[in-house]
Amino acid sequence: MKEVDLIDDYGRRYRIKNFKNFKNHILKYHTINGKPDNSLHIENGMSFTVTNKFFDKLMRI
């Protein structure tokens, strides 16, 4: 299980304990035809807007 630190929309660091599950969730619920939909993902009080920049960063990890 890979752990990854990400910075949320407010500049707070958040450790993703299971990055594979996080990435799969973003792909399933925050994209349209494989493209980011600019929706808001909230996890444990941390906010991540799924923009092109954020999505591209996730896909490179």
Coordinates of C-alpha atoms in Angstrom, one line a residue:
M1 CA 0.0 0.0 0.0
K2 CA 1.6 3.2 -1.2
E3 CA 1.4 6.4 0.9
V4 CA 1.5 9.8 -0.7
D5 CA 1.5 13.3 0.7
L6 CA -0.7 15.8 -1.2
I7 CA -1.4 19.5 -0.6
D8 CA -5.1 20.4 -0.4
D9 CA -6.8 23.5 -1.8
Y10 CA -5.9 25.4 1.4
G11 CA -2.2 24.5 1.5
R12 CA -2.6 21.8 4.1
R13 CA -0.6 18.6 3.8
Y14 CA -2.6 15.4 3.8
R15 CA -1.1 11.8 3.8
I16 CA -3.1 9.5 1.5
K17 CA -2.7 6.1 3.3
N18 CA -3.8 4.0 0.2
F19 CA -3.0 6.0 -2.9
K20 CA -4.3 3.3 -5.3
N21 CA -7.8 3.5 -3.7
F22 CA -7.7 7.4 -3.7
K23 CA -6.7 7.5 -7.4
N24 CA -9.3 4.9 -8.3
H25 CA -12.0 7.0 -6.5
I26 CA -10.9 10.2 -8.3
L27 CA -11.1 8.3 -11.7
K28 CA -14.5 6.8 -10.9
Y29 CA -16.3 9.8 -9.3
H30 CA -14.5 12.9 -10.4
T31 CA -13.9 12.5 -14.2
I32 CA -16.1 12.5 -17.3
N33 CA -14.7 10.3 -20.1
G34 CA -11.4 10.2 -18.4
K35 CA -11.1 14.0 -18.0
P36 CA -11.2 15.8 -14.7
D37 CA -14.6 17.5 -14.1
N38 CA -13.5 20.3 -11.7
S39 CA -15.6 18.7 -8.9
L40 CA -14.6 18.9 -5.2
H41 CA -13.3 15.8 -3.4
I42 CA -13.4 16.1 0.4
E43 CA -11.7 13.6 2.5
N44 CA -11.2 13.9 6.3
G45 CA -11.8 17.6 6.1
M46 CA -9.3 18.1 3.3
S47 CA -10.5 19.7 0.0
F48 CA -9.2 18.8 -3.4
T49 CA -10.6 20.4 -6.5
V50 CA -10.1 17.9 -9.4
T51 CA -8.6 20.3 -11.9
N52 CA -6.5 19.4 -14.9
K53 CA -3.4 20.3 -12.9
F54 CA -4.4 18.2 -9.9
F55 CA -5.5 15.2 -12.1
D56 CA -2.3 15.3 -14.2
K57 CA -0.2 15.3 -11.0
L58 CA -2.1 12.2 -9.7
M59 CA -1.7 10.3 -12.9
R60 CA 2.1 10.9 -12.8
I61 CA 2.4 9.4 -9.4

